[in-house]
CSV table of C-alpha atoms in Angstrom, one decimal:
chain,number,residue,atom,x,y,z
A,104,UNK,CA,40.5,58.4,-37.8
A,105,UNK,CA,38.6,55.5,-38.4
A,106,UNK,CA,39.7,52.2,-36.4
A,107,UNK,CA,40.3,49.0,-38.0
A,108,UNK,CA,37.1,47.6,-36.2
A,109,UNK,CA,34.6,50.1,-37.8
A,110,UNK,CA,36.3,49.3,-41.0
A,111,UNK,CA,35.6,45.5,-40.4
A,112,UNK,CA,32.3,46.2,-39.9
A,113,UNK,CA,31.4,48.6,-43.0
A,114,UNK,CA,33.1,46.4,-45.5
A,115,UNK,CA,31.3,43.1,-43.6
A,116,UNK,CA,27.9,45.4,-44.6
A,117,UNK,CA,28.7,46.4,-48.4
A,118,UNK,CA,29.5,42.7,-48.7
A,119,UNK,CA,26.9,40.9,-47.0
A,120,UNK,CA,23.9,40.5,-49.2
A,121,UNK,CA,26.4,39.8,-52.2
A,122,UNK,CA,28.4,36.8,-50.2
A,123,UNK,CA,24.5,35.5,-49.0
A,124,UNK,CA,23.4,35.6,-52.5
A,125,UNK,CA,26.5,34.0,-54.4
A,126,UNK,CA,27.3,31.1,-51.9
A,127,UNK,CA,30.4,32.6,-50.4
A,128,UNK,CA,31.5,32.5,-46.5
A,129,UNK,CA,33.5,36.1,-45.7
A,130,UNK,CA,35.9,34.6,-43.2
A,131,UNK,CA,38.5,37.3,-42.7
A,132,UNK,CA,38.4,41.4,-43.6
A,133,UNK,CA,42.2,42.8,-42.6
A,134,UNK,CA,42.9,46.3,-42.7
A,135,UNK,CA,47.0,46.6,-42.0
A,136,UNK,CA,49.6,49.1,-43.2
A,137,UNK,CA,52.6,47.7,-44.6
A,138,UNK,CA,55.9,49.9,-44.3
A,139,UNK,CA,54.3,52.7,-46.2
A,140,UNK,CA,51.4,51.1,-47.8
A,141,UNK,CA,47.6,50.3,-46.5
A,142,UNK,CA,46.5,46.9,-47.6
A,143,UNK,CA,42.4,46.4,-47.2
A,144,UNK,CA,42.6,42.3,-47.4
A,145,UNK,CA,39.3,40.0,-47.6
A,146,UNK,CA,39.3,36.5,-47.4
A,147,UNK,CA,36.3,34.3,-49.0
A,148,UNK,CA,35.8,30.4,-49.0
A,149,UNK,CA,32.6,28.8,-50.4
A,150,UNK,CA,32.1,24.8,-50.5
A,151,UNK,CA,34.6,23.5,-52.8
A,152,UNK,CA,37.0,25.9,-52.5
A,153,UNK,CA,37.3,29.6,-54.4
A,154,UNK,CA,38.9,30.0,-57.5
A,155,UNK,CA,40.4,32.9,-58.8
A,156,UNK,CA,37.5,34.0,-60.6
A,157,UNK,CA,35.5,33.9,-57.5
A,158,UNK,CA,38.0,36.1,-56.1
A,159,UNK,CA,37.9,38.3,-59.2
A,160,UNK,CA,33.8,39.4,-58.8
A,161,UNK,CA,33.9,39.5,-55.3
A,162,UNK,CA,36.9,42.1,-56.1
A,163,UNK,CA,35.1,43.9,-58.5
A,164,UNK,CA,31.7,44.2,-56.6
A,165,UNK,CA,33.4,45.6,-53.6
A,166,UNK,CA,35.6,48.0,-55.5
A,167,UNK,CA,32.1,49.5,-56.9
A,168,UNK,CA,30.9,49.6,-53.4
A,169,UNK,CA,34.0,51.3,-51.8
A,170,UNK,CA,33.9,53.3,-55.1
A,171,UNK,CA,30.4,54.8,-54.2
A,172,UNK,CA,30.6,55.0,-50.2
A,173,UNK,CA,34.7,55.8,-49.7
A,174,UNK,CA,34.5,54.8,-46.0
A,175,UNK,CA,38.3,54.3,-46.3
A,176,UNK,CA,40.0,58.1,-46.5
A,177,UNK,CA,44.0,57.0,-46.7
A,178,UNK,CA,45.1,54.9,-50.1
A,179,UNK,CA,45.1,51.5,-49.5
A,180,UNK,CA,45.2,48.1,-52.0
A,181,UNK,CA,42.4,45.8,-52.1
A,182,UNK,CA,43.7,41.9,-51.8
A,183,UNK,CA,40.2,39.6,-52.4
A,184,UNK,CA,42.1,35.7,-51.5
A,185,UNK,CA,41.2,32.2,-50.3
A,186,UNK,CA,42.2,32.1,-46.5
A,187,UNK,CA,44.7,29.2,-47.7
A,188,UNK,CA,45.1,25.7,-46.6
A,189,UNK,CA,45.9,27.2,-43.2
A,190,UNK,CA,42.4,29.2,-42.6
A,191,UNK,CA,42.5,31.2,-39.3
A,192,UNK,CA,39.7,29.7,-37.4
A,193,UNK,CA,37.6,33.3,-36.4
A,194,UNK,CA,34.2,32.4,-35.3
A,195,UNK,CA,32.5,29.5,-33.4
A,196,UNK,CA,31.6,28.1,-36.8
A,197,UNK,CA,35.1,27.6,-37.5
A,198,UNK,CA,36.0,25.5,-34.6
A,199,UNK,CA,33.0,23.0,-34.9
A,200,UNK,CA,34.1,22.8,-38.5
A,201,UNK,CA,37.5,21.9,-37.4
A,202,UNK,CA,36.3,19.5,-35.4
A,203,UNK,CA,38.5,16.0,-36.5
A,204,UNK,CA,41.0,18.0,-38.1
A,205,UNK,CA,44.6,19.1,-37.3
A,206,UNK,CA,45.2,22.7,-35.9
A,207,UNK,CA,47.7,25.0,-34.4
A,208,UNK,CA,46.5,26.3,-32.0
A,209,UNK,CA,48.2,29.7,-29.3
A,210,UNK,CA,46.9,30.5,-25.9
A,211,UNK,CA,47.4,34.1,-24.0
A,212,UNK,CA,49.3,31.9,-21.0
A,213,UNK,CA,50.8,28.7,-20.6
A,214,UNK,CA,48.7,25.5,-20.3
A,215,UNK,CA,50.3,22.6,-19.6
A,216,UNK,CA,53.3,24.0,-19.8
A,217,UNK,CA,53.0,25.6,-23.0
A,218,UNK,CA,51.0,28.3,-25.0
A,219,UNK,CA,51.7,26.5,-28.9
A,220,UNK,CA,49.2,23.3,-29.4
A,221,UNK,CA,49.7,21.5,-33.1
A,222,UNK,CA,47.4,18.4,-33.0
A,223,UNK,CA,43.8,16.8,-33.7
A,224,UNK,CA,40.8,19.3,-32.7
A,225,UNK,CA,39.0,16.2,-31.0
A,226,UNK,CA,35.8,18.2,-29.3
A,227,UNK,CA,34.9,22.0,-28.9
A,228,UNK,CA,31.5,23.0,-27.0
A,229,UNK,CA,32.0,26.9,-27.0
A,230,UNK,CA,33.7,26.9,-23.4
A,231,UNK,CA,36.8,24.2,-24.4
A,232,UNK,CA,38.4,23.0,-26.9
A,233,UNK,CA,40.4,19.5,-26.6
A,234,UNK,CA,43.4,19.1,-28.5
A,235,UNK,CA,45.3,15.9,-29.2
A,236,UNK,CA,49.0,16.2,-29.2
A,237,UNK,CA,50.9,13.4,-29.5
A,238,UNK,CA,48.5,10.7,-27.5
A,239,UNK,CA,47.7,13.5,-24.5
A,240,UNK,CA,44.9,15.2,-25.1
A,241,UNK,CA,44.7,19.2,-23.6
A,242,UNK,CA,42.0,21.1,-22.6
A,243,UNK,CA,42.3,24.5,-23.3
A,244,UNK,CA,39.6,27.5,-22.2
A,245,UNK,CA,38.3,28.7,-25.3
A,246,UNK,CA,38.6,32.2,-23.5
A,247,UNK,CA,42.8,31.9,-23.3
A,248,UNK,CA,42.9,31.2,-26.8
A,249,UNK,CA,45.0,33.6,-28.5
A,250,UNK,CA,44.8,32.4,-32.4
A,251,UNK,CA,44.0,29.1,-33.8
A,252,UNK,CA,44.2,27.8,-37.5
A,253,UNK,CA,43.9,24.6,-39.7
A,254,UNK,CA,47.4,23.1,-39.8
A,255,UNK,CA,49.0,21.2,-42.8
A,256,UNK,CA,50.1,17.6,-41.7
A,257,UNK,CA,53.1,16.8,-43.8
């Protein structure tokens, strides 16, 4: 059986040199089963946004590619999407591009008495990030951070 991991990293291969040459960031590959069914989910941003279209040819180049390698052996759907106004922030890229905006932010254990932060990303030098809530600011390990995404003010 092949892990979701080593799936992450084959599909991040077949795609890379595509993503490079077209302008795209690959900011998310899921691979999940869903009562019965396998869903094989990428997300893709680019600056400006990505459109449907985008979606569309980024779809239809990685079908090809999965098509001729069939790392994948159990049926699954392919889902090509924007990450949403919500974007999970994954790599180290992600939080210094977050920088001055507002997140939500989950830690493995409490901090301050409490392991949900929604507020103003107001620094993050790879060790810490420091979160505004309210007017008290929070330091929080960058190592007991569970998940963190871009959060929608309303």
């Amino acid at each position: 059986m092949v892990t979701q991991a080593q799936i992450k990293s084959v599909i991040e291969d077949m795609l890379k040199d595509f993503i490079e040459q077209n302008g795209f960031e690959l900011v998310d590959i899921e691979y999940v089963k869903e009562g019965s069914n396998w869903f094989l989910r990428v997300y893709a941003d680019k600056e400006g946004g990505i459109d449907i279209d985008d979606c569309g040819r980024i779809s239809e180049y990685l079908s090809t590619k999965l098509d001729e390698h069939d790392p994948i052996s159990d049926a699954y759907f392919l889902e090509v999407s924007s990450p949403g106004a919500e974007r999970p922030l994954k790599k180290l890229q992600d939080y210094h591009k977050a920088i001055n905006s507002h997140v939500f932010v989950t830690t493995y254990e409490q901090i301050d008495g409490s392991k949900e932060f929604e507020g103003l990303l107001l620094a993050f030098d790879g060790e810490e990030l420091i979160v505004e809530v309210g007017k008290k600011k929070h330091i929080l390990p960058f190592a007991k951070v569970a998940s963190a995404r871009l959060a929608i003010v309303f």
